[in-house]
PDB file of C-alpha atoms in Angstrom:
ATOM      1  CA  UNK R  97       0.611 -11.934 -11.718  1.00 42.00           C
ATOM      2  CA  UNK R  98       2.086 -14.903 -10.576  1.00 44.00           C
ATOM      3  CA  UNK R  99       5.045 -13.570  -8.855  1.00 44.00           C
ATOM      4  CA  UNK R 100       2.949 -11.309  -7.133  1.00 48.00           C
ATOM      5  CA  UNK R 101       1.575 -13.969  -4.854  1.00 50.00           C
ATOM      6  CA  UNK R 102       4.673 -16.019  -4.168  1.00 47.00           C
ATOM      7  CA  UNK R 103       4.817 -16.231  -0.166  1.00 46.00           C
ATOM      8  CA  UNK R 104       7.333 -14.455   1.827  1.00 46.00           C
ATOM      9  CA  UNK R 105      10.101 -16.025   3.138  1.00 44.00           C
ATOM     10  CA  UNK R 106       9.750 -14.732   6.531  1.00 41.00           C
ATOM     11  CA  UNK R 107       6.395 -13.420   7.689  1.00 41.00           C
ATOM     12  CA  UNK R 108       7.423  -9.850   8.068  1.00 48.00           C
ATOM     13  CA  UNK R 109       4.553  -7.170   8.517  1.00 47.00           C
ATOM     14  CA  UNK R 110       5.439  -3.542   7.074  1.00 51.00           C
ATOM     15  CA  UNK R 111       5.816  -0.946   9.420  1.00 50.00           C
ATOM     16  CA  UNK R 112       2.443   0.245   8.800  1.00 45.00           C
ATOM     17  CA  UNK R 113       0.986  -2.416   9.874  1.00 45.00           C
ATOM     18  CA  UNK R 114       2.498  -1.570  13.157  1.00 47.00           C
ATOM     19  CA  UNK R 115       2.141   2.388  12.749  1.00 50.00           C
ATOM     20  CA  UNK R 116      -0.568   4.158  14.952  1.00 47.00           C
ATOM     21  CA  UNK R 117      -0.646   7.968  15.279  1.00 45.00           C
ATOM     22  CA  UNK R 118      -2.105   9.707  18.410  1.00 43.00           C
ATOM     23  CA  UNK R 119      -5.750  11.326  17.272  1.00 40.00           C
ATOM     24  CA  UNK R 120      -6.415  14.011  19.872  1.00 42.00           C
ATOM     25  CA  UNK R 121      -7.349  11.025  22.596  1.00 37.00           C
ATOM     26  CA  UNK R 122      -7.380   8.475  20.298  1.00 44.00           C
ATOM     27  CA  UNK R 123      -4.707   6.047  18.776  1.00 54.00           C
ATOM     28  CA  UNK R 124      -5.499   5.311  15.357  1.00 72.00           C
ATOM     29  CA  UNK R 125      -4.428   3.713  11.761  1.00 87.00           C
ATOM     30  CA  UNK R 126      -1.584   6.326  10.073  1.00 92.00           C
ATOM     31  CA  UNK R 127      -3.395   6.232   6.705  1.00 93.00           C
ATOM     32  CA  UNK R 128      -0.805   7.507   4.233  1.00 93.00           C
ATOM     33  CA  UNK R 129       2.036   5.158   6.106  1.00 94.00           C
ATOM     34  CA  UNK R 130      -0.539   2.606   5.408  1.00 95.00           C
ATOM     35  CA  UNK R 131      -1.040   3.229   1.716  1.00 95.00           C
ATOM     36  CA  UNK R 132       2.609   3.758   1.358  1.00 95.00           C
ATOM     37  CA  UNK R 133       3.350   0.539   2.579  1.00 95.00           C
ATOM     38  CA  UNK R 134       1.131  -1.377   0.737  1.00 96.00           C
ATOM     39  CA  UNK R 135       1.346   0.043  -2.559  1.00 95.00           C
ATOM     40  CA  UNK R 136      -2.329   1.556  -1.989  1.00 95.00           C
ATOM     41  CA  UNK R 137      -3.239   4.086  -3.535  1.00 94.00           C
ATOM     42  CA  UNK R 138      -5.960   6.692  -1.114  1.00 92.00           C
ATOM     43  CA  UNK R 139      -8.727   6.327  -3.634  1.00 93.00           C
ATOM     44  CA  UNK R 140      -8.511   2.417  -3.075  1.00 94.00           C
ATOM     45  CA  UNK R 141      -7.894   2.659   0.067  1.00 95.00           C
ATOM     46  CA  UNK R 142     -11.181   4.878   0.336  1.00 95.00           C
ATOM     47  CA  UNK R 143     -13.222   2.178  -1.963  1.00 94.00           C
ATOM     48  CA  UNK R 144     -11.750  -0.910  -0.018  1.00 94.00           C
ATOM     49  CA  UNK R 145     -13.410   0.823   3.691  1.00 93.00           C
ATOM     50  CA  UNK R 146     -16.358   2.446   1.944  1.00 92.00           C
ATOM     51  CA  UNK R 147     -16.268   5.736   3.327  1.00 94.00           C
ATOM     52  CA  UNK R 148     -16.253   9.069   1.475  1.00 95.00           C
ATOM     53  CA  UNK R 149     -12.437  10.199  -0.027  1.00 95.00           C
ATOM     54  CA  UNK R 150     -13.306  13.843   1.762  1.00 95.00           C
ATOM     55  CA  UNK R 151     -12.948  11.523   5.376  1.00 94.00           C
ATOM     56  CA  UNK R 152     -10.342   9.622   4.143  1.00 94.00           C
ATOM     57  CA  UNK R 153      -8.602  12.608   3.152  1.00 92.00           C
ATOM     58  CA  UNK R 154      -9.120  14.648   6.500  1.00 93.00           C
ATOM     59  CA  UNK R 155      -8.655  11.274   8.665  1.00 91.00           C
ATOM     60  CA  UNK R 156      -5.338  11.134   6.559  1.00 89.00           C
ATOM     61  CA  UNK R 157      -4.389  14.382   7.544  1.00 90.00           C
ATOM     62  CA  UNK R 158      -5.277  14.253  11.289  1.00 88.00           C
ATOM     63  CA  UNK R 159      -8.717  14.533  11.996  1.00 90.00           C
ATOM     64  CA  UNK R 160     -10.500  13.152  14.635  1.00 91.00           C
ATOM     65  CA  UNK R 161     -12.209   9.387  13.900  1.00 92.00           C
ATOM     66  CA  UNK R 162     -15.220   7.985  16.246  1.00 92.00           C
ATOM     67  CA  UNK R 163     -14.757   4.604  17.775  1.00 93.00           C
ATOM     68  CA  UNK R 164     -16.819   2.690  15.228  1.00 92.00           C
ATOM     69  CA  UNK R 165     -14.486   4.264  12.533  1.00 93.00           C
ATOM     70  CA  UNK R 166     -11.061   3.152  14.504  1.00 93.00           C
ATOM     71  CA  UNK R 167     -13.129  -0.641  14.263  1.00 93.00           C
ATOM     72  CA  UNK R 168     -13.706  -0.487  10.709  1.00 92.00           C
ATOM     73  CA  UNK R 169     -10.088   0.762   9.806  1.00 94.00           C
ATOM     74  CA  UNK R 170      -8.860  -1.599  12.489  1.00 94.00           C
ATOM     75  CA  UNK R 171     -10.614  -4.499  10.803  1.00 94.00           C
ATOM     76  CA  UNK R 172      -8.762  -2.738   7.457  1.00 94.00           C
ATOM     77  CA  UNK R 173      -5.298  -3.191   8.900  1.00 95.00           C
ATOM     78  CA  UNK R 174      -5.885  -7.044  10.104  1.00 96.00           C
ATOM     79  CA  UNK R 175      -6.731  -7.737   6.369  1.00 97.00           C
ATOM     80  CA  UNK R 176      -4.109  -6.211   5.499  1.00 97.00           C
ATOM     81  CA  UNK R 177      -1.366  -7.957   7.700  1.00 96.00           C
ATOM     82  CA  UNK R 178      -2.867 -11.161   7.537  1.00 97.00           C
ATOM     83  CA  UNK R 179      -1.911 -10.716   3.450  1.00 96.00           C
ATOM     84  CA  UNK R 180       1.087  -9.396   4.469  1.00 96.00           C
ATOM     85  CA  UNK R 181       2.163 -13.043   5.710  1.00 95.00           C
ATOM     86  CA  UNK R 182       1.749 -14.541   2.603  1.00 93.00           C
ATOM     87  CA  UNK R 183       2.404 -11.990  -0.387  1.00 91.00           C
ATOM     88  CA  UNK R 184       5.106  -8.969  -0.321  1.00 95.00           C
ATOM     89  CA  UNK R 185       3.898  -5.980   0.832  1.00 96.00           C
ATOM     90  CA  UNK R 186       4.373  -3.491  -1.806  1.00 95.00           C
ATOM     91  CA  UNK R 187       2.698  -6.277  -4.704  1.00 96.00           C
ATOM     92  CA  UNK R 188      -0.675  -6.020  -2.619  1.00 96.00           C
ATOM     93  CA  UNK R 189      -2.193  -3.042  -3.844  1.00 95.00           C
ATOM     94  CA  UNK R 190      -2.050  -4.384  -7.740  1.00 96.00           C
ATOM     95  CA  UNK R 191      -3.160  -7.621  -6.596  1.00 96.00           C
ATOM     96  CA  UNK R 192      -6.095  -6.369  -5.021  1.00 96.00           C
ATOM     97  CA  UNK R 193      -7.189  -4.864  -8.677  1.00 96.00           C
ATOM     98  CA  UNK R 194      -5.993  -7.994 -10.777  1.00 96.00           C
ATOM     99  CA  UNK R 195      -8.754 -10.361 -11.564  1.00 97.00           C
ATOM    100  CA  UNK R 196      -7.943 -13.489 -10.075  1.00 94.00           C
ATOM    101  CA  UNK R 197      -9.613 -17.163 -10.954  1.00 94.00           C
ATOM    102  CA  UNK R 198     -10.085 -17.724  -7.008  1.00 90.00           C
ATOM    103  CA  UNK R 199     -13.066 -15.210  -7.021  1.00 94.00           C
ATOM    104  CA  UNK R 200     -14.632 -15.964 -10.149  1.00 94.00           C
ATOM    105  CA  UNK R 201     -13.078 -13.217 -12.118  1.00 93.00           C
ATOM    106  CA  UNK R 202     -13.458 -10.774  -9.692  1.00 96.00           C
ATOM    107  CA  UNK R 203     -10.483  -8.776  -8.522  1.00 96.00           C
ATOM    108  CA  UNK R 204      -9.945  -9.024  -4.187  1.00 97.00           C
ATOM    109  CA  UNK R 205     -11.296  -5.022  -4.164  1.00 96.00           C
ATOM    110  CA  UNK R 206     -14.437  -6.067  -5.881  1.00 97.00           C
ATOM    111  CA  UNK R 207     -14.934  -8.682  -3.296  1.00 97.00           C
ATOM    112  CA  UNK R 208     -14.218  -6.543   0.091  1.00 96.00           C
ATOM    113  CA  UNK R 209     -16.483  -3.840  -1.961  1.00 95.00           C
ATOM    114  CA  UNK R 210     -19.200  -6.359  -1.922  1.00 95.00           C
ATOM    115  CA  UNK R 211     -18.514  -7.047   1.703  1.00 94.00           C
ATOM    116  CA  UNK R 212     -17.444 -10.455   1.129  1.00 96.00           C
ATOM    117  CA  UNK R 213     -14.382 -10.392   3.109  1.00 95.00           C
ATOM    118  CA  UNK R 214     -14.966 -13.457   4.239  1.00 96.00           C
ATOM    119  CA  UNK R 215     -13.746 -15.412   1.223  1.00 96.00           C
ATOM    120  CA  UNK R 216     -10.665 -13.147   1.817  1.00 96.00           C
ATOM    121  CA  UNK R 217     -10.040 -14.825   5.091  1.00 96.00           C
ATOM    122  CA  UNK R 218     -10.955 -18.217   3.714  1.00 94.00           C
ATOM    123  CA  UNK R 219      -8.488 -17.838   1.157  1.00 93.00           C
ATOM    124  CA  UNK R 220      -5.910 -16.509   3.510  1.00 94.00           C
ATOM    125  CA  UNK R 221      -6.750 -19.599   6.128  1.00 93.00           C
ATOM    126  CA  UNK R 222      -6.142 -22.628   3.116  1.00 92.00           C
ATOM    127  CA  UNK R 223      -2.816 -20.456   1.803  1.00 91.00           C
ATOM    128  CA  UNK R 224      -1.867 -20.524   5.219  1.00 92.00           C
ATOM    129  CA  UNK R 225      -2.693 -23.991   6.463  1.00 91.00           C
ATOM    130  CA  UNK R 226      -1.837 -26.002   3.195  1.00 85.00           C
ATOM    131  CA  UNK R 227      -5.445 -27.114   3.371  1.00 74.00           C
ATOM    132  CA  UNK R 228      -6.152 -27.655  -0.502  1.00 66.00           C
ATOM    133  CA  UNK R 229      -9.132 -25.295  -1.380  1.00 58.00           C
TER     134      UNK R 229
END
């Protein structure tokens, strides 16, 4: 798993970081670009933001989303690109379900399931500013 977390050379975000699609009057998240671009599959995806797989599902395929939804998945996608800056892309979804020693055993998804994203962030911060942990 080591390779997995080697840093980029140059903090590139994928695409779907960047990709929105139009949502009747809304802008909002392109889920399967998303999951595509992060090695994710929808049923983590769907664990990771804690709503059902039917929404996922329809959101994936076009539907309408209500402005505390757009947060939540917003809140998703900074994760998501802030992890982007420090492993590849495509290795996050299997890091996300690897146990890993930072988080006492726990895999990442286990923590953002508990709703301790926090230590995400932390971890991301002290990768980021060489501050030793």
């Amino acid at each position: 798993m080591k390779s997995l977390l080697k840093p980029t050379r140059t903090p590139t975000l994928p695409r779907a970081a960047l990709m929105l699609t139009t949502v009747g009057a809304r802008v909002g998240l392109d889920i399967k670009a998303f999951c595509h671009a992060y090695a994710l599959p929808q049923q983590t995806f769907t664990r990771l933001t804690g709503f059902s797989p039917r929404a996922v599902s329809g959101w994936a395929n076009g539907q309408p989303r209500n402005p505390a939804t757009q947060r939540r998945l917003a809140e998703t996608q900074r994760l998501f690109a802030a992890l982007a800056r420090l492993v590849q892309p495509a290795a996050i979804g299997a890091w996300l379900e690897a146990p890993n020693p930072a988080f006492a055993g726990s895999t990442p998804a286990q923590v953002i399931e508990r709703g301790e994203t926090d230590r995400l962030w932390r971890m991301i911060y002290e990768l980021e500013s060489g501050q030793p942990g």
